[in-house]
GROMACS .gro file of C-alpha atoms in nm:
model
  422
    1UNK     CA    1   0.742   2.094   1.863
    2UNK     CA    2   1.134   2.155   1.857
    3UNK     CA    3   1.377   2.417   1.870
    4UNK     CA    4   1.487   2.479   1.509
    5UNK     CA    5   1.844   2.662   1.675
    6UNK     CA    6   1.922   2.307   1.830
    7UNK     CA    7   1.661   2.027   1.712
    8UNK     CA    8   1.578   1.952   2.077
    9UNK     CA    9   1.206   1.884   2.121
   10UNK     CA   10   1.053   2.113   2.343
   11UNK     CA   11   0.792   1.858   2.467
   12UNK     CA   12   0.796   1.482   2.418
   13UNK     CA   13   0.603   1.359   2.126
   14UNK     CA   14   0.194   1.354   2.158
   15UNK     CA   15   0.073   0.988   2.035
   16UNK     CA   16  -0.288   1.022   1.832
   17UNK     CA   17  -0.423   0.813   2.143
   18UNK     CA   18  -0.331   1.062   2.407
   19UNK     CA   19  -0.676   1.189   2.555
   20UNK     CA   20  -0.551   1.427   2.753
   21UNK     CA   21  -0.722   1.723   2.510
   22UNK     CA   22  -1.072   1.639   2.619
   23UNK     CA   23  -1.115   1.908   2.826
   24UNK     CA   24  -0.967   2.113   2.471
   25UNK     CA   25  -1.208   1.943   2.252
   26UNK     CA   26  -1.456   1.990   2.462
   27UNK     CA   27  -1.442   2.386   2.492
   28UNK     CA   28  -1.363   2.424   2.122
   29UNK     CA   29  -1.716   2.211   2.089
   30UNK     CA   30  -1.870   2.534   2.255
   31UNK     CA   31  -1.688   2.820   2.150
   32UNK     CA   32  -1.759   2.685   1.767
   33UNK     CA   33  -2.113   2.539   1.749
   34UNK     CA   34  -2.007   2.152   1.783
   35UNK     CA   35  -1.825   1.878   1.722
   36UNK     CA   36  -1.847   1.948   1.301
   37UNK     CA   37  -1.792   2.327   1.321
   38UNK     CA   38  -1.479   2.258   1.157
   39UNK     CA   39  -1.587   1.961   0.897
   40UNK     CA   40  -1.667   2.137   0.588
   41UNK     CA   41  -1.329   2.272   0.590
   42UNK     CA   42  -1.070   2.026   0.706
   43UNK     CA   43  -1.329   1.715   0.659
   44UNK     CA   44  -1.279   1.577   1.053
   45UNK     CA   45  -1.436   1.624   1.366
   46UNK     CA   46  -1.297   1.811   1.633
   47UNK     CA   47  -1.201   1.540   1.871
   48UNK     CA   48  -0.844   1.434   2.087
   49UNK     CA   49  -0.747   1.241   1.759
   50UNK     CA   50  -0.608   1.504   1.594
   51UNK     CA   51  -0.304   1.735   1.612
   52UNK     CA   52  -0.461   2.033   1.606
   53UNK     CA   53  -0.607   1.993   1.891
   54UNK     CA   54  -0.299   1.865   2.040
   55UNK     CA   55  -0.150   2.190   1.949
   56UNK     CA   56  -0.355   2.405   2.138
   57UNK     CA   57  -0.322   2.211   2.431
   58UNK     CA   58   0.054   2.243   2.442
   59UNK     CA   59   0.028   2.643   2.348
   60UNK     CA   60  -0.199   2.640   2.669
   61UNK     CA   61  -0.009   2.386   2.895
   62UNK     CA   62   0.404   2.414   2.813
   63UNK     CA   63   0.539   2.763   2.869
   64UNK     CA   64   0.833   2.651   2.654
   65UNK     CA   65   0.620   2.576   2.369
   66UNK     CA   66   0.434   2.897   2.384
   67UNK     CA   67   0.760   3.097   2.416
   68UNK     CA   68   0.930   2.943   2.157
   69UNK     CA   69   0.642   3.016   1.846
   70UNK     CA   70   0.597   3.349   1.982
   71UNK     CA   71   0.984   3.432   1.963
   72UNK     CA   72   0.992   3.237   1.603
   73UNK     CA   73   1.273   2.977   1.708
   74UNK     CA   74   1.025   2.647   1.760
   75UNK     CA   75   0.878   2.425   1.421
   76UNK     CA   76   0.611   2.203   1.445
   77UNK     CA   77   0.530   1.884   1.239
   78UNK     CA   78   0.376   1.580   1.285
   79UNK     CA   79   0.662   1.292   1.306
   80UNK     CA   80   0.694   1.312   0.897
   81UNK     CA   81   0.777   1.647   0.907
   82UNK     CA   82   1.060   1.553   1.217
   83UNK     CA   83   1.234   1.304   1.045
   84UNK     CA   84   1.242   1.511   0.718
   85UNK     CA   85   1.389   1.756   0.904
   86UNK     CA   86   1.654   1.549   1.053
   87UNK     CA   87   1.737   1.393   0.775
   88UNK     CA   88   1.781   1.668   0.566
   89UNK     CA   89   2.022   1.835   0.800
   90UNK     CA   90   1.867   1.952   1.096
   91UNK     CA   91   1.970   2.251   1.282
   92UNK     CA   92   2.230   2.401   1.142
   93UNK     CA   93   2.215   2.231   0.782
   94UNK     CA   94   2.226   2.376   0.465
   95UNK     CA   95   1.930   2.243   0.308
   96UNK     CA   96   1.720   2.160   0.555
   97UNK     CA   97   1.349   2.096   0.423
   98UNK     CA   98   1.075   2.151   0.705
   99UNK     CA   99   0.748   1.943   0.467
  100UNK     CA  100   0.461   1.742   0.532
  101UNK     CA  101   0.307   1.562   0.282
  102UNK     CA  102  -0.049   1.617   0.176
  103UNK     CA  103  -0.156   1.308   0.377
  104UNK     CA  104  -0.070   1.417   0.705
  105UNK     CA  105  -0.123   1.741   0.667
  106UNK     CA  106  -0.478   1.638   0.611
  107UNK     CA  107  -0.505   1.497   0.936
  108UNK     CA  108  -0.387   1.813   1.123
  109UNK     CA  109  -0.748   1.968   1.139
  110UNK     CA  110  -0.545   2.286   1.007
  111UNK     CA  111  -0.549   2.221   0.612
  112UNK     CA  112  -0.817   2.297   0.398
  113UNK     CA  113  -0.928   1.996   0.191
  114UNK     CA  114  -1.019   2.148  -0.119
  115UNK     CA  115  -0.692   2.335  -0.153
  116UNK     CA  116  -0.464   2.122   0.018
  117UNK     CA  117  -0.319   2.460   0.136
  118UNK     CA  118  -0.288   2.545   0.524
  119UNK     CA  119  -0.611   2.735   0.595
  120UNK     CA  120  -0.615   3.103   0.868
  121UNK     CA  121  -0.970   3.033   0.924
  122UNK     CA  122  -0.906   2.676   1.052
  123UNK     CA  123  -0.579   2.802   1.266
  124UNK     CA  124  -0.743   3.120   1.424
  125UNK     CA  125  -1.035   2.861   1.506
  126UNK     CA  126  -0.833   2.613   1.700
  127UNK     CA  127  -0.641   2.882   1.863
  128UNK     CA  128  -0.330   2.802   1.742
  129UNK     CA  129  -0.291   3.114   1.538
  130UNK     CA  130   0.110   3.171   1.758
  131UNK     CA  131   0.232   2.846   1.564
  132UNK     CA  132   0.111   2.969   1.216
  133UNK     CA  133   0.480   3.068   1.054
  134UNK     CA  134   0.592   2.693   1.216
  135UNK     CA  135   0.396   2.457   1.003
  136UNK     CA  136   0.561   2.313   0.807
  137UNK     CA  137   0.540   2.347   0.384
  138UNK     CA  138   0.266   2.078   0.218
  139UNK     CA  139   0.452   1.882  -0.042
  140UNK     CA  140   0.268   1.589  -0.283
  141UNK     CA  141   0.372   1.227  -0.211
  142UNK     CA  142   0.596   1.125  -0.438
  143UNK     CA  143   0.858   1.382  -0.570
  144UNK     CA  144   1.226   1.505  -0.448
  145UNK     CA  145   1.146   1.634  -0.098
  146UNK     CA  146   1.516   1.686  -0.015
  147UNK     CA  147   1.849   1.504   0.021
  148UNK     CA  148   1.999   1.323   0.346
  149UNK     CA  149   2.277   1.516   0.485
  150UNK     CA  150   2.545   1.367   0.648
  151UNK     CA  151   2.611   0.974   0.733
  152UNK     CA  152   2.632   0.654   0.530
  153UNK     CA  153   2.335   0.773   0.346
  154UNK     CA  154   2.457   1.082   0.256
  155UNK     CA  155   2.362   1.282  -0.052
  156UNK     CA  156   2.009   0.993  -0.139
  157UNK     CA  157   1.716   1.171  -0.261
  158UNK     CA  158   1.385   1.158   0.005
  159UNK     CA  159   1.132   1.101  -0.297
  160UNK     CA  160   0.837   0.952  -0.064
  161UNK     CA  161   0.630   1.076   0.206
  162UNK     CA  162   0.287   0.962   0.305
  163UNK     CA  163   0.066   0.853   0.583
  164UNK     CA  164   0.023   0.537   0.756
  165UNK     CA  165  -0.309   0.480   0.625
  166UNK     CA  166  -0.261   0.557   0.327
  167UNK     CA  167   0.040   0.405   0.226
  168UNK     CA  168  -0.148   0.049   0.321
  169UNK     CA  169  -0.367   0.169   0.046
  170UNK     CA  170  -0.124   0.245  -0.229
  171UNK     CA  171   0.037  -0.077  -0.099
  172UNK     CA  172  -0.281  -0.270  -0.149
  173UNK     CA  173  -0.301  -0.093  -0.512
  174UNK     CA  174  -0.655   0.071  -0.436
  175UNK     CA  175  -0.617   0.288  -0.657
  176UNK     CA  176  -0.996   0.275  -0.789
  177UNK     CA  177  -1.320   0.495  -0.686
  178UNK     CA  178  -1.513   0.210  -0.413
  179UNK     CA  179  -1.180  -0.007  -0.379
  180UNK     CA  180  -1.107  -0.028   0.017
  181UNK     CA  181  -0.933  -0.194   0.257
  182UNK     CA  182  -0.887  -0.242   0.688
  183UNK     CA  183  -0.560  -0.223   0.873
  184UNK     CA  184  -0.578  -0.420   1.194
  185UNK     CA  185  -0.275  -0.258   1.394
  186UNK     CA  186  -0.261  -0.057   1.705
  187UNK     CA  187  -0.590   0.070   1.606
  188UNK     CA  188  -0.845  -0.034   1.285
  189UNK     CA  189  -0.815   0.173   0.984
  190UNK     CA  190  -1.076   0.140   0.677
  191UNK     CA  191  -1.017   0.337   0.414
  192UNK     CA  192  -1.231   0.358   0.074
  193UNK     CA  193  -1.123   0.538  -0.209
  194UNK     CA  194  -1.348   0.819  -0.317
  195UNK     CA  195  -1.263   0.984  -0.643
  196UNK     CA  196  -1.079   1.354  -0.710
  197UNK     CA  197  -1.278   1.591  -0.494
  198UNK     CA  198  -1.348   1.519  -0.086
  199UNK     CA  199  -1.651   1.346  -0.043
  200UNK     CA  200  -1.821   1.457   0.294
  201UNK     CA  201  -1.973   1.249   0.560
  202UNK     CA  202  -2.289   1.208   0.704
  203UNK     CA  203  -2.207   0.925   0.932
  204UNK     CA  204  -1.925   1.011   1.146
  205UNK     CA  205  -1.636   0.908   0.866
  206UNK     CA  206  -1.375   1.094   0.812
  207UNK     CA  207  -1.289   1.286   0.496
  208UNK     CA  208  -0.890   1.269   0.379
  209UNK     CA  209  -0.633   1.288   0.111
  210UNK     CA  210  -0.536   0.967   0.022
  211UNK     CA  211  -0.249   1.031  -0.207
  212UNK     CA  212  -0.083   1.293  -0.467
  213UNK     CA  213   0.168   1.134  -0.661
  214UNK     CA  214   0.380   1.466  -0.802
  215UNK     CA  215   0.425   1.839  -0.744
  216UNK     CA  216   0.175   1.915  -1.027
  217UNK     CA  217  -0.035   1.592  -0.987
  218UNK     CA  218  -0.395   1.626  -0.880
  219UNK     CA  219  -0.504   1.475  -0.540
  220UNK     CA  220  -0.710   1.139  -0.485
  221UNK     CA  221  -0.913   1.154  -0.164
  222UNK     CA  222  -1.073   0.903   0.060
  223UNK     CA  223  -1.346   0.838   0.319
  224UNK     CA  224  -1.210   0.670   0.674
  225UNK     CA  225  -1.363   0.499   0.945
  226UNK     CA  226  -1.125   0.498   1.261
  227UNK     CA  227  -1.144   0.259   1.511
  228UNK     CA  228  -0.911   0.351   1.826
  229UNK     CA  229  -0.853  -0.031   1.967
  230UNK     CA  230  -0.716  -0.316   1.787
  231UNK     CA  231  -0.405  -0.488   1.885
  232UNK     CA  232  -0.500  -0.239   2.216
  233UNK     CA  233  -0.726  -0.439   2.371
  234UNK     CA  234  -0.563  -0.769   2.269
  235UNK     CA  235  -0.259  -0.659   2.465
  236UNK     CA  236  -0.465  -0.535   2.773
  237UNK     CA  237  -0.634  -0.922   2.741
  238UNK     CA  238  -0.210  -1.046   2.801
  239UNK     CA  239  -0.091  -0.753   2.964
  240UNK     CA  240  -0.325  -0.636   3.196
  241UNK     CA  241  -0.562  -0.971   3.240
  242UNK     CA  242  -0.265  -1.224   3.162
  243UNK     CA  243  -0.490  -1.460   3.030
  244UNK     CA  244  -0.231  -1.537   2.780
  245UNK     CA  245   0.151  -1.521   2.755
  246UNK     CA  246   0.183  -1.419   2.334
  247UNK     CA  247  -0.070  -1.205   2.126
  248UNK     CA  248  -0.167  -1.482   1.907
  249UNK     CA  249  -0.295  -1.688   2.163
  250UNK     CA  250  -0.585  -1.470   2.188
  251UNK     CA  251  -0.702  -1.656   1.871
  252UNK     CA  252  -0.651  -2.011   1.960
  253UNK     CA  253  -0.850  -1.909   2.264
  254UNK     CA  254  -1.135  -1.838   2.083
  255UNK     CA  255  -1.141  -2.106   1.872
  256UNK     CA  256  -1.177  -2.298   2.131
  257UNK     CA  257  -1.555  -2.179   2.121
  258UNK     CA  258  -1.685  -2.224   1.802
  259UNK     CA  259  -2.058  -2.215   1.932
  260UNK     CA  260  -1.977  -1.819   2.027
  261UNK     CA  261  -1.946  -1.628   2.308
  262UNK     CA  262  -2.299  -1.741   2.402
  263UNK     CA  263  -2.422  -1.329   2.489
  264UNK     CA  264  -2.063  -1.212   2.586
  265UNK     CA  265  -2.001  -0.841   2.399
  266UNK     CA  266  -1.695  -0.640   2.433
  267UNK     CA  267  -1.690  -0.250   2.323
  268UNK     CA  268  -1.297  -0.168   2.389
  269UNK     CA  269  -1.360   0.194   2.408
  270UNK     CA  270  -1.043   0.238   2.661
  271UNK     CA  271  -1.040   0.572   2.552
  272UNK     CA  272  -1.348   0.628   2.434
  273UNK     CA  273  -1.457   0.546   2.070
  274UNK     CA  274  -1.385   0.687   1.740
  275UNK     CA  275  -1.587   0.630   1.397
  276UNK     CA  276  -1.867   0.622   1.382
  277UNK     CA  277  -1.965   0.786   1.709
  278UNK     CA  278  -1.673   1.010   1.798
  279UNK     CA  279  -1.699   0.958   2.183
  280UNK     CA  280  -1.453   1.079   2.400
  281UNK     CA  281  -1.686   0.989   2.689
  282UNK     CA  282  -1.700   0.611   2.637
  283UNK     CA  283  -1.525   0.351   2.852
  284UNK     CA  284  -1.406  -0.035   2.739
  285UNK     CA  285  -1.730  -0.231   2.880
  286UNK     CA  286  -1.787  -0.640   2.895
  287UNK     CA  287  -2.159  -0.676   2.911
  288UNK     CA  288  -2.405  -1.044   2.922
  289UNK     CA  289  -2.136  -1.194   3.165
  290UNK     CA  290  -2.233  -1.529   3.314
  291UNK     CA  291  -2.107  -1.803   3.557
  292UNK     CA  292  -2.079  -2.011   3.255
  293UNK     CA  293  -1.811  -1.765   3.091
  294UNK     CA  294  -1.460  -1.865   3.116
  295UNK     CA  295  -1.148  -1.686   2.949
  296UNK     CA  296  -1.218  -1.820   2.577
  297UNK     CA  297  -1.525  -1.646   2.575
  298UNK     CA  298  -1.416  -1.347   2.677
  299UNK     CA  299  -1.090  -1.399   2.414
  300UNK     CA  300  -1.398  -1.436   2.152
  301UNK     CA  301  -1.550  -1.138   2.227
  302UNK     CA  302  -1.229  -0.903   2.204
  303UNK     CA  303  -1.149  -1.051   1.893
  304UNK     CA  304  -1.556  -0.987   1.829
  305UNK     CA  305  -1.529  -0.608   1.882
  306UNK     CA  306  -1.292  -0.544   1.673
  307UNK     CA  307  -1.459  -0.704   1.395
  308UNK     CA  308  -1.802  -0.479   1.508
  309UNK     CA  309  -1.659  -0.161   1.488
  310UNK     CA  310  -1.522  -0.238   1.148
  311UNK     CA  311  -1.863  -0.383   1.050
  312UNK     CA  312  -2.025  -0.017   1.184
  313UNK     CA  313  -1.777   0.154   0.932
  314UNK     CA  314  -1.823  -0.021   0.618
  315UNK     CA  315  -2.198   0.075   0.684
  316UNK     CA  316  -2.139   0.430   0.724
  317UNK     CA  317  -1.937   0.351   0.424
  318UNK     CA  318  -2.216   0.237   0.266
  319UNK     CA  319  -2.434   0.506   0.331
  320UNK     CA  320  -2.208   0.755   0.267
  321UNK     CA  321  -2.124   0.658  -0.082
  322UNK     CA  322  -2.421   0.538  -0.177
  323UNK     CA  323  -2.268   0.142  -0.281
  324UNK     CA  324  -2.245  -0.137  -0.071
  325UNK     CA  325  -1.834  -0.310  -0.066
  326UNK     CA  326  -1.825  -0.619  -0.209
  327UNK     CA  327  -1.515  -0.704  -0.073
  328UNK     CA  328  -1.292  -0.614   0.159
  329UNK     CA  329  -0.900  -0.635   0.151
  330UNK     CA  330  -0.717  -0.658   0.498
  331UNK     CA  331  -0.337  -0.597   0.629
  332UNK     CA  332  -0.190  -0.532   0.945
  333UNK     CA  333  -0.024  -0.764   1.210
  334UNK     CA  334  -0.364  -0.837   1.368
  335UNK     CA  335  -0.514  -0.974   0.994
  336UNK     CA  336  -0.312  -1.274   1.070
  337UNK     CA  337  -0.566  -1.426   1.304
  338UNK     CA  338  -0.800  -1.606   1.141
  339UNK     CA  339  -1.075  -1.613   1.374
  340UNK     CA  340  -1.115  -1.199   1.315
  341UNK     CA  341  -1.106  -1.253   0.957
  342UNK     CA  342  -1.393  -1.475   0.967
  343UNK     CA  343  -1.536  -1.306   1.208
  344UNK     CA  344  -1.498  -1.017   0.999
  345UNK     CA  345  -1.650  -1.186   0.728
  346UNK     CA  346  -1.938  -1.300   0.906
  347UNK     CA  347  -2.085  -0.978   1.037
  348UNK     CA  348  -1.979  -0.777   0.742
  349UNK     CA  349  -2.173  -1.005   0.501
  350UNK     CA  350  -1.872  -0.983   0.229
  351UNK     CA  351  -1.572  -1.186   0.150
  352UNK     CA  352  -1.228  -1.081   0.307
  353UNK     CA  353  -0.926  -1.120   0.127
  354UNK     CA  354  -0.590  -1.133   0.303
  355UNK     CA  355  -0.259  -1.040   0.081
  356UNK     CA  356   0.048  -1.298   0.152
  357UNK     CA  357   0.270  -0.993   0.302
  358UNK     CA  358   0.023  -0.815   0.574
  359UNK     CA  359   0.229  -0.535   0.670
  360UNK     CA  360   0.156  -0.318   0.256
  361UNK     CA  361   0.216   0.000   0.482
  362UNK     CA  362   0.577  -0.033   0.436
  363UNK     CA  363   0.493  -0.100   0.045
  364UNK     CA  364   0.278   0.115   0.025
  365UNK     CA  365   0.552   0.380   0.142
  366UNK     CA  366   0.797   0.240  -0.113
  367UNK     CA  367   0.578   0.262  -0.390
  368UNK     CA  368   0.522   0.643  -0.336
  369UNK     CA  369   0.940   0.629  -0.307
  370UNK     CA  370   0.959   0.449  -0.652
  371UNK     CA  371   0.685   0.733  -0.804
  372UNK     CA  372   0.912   1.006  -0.658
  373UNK     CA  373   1.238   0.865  -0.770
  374UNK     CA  374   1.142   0.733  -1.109
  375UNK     CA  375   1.104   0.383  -1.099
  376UNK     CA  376   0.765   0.374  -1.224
  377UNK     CA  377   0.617   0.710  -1.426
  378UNK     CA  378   0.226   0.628  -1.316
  379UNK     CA  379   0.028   0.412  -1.128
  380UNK     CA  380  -0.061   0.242  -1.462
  381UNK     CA  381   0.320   0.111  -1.442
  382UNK     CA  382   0.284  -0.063  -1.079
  383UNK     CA  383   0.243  -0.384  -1.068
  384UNK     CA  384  -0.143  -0.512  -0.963
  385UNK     CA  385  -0.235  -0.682  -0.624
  386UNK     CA  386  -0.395  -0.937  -0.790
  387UNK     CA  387  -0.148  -1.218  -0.764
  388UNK     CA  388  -0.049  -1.128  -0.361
  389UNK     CA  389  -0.364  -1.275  -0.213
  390UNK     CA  390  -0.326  -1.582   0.005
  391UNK     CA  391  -0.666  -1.680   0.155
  392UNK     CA  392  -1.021  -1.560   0.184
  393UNK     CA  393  -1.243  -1.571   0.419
  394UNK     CA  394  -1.633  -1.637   0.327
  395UNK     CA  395  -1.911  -1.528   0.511
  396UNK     CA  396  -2.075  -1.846   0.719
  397UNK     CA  397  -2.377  -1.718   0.903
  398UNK     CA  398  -2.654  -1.640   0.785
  399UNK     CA  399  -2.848  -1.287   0.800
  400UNK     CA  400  -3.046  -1.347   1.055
  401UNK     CA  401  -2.784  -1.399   1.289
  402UNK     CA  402  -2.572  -1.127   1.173
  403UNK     CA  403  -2.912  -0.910   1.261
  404UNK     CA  404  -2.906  -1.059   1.613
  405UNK     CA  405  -2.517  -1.015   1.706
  406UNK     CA  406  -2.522  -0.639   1.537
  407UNK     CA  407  -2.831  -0.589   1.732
  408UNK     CA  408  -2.639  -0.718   2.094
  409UNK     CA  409  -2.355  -0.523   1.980
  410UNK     CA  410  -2.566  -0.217   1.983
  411UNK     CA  411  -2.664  -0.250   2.275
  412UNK     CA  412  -2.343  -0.307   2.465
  413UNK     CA  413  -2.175  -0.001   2.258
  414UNK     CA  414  -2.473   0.242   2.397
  415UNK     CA  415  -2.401   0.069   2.768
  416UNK     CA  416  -2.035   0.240   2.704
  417UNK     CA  417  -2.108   0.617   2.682
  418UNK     CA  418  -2.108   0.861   2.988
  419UNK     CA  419  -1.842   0.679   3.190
  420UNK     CA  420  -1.545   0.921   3.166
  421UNK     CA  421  -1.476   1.176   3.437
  422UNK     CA  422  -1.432   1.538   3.347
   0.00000   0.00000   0.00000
């Protein structure tokens, strides 16, 4: 939230990790009917991961905030909509553009899926009815947003704007119904295409625009299974722990224990846990710990949990679509280890196919630039993906020990829930 008079922020930035809307989420729970009052309209849950939320705990907690939306001087956006801003000219500029693209907007718990428009209903139902005239306008993904003002880019056309997420879809060219992919970053992102119209969820998945390419364009949408702790709870295993001294030693580690972790499951819910089972009361837990244990077990079994939660989501997918994957492609910083990717492979049953260039979200971004600008009239003009893979991973267990370690990891994610303090 900034002052549109000066562009100063009136509150520092809110990460999607911060859980300090808890309390928020839960009261909104009550006041609404639960935790899916709000699905059928916005397709997500009401939980801290969302801005929405995040807005009506800053109308409730910052003065400034509150003054400034109910004098009209303060704009809200998620960071798309600040740099647009910025960039654009900012405070004071003559064509300053104040968008969001249909992406993030989607992710805002404030914009109706089916209409891609910003819904009263959903606003007056969060609370954050004060901040209504601030939101920002909903633009596609690819078209001529506005034009930077002022420095050494001066006068260049912003033709492409689209979420994280989705951008390491466009960049992995899923552009067909059941194609999907997982982004190991900060978090673990699986996304599967799902056709023209928002397909709703049964099992804890969320529902979101994947991409419109053009003013006049017709959205694609997509089902998403978010997993809060990826590269998280690697870094707590060097940070915090300093069992190692660089992020990719985490993977030699476990290599070093090709047998397993020999009963050793980690849940890294440090926050609680997203997709599938949207619990904000969950704690990171280590269960089956032995004197035989050492460090590379435990290295294993963070590696492990990342590769569960993933394997939860592409069942949800599963059941939510109706069609088992049959692949899966992978990107991120994290997809460089190869000891998650066959670890992924193992307890997802499927092969895993990693691209030779891991980070597509940055691709994926230009390719919604080159839509917007020109470069390529359709999708049909892109080139395909199939050329950009560099290994895959095959699964080597067999099914009855996939049963087994899905069944331990069920049991150590339950062993997680209740531990958070009000």
């Amino acid at each position: 939230v900034w002052d549109k008079r000066t562009g100063e922020p009136l509150y520092d930035c809110i990460l999607w990790h911060d859980a300090r809307t808890a309390t928020t989420v839960s009261a909104l729970a009550d006041e609404l009917g639960g935790q899916d009052a709000l699905r059928a309209t916005c397709g997500l849950p009401l939980s801290t991961y969302f801005s929405g939320v995040k807005l009506r705990w800053l109308l409730e907690t910052v003065p400034a905030v509150k003054e400034g939306f109910e004098s009209g001087t303060a704009l809200v956006g998620t960071v798309d909509s600040w740099l647009a801003w910025n960039l654009t000219g900012g405070a004071g500029g003559r064509a300053t553009r104040h968008v969001s693209d249909v992406t993030n907007a989607s992710r805002t718990m404030l914009m109706d899926l089916t209409t891609c428009g910003w819904d009263g209903g959903l606003v007056r139902a969060l609370g954050v009815g004060a901040a209504e005239g601030a939101l920002p306008t909903i633009v596609s993904c690819a078209e001529e947003i506005g034009r930077v003002d002022g420095g050494p880019l001066h006068g260049v056309p912003l033709t492409g704007m689209i979420g994280d997420q989705q951008a390491a879809m466009v960049g992995q060219r899923c552009f067909g119904v059941g194609e999907a992919k997982i982004t190991y970053g900060t978090g673990a992102f699986m996304l599967v295409n799902s056709g023209g119209a928002p397909v709703p969820s049964s099992h804890g998945l969320l529902s979101t625009a994947l991409y419109r390419f053009g003013a006049s364009a017709p959205t694609q949408y997509a089902l998403e299974g978010a997993v809060a702790s990826c590269a998280v709870g690697i870094n707590w295993f060097k940070d915090s722990l300093g069992m190692i001294g660089t992020a990719p030693e985490i993977s030699s580690l476990a290599a070093q224990v090709p047998e397993g972790t020999e009963g050793l499951v980690f849940v890294p819910a440090f926050g609680g846990l997203l997709a599938p089972h949207w619990r904000d009361d969950a704690r990171a837990t280590l269960v089956g710990l032995t004197l035989a244990h050492d460090k590379r077990h435990v290295a294993r079994a963070v590696l492990e949990g990342i590769a569960h939660q993933a394997k939860e989501v592409t069942v949800c997918m599963a059941a939510d679509t109706g069609a088992a994957l049959t692949g899966l492609r992978v990107d991120g910083g994290v997809a460089l280890s190869d000891e998650l990717l066959q670890y992924q492979a193992d307890l997802c049953g499927i092969a895993v196919q990693r691209p030779r260039d891991v980070e597509t979200t940055a691709l994926g971004a230009a390719i919604a630039a080159g839509l917007g600008a020109g470069v390529w009239s359709s999708i049909a003009d892109i080139p395909s993906s199939g050329d950009d893979i560099e290994r895959t991973f095959e699964p080597a267990i067999c099914e009855e020990e996939r049963t087994a370690r899905c069944a331990s990891w069920q049991k150590a994610v339950e062993s997680s829930f209740g531990w958070a303090r009000e």
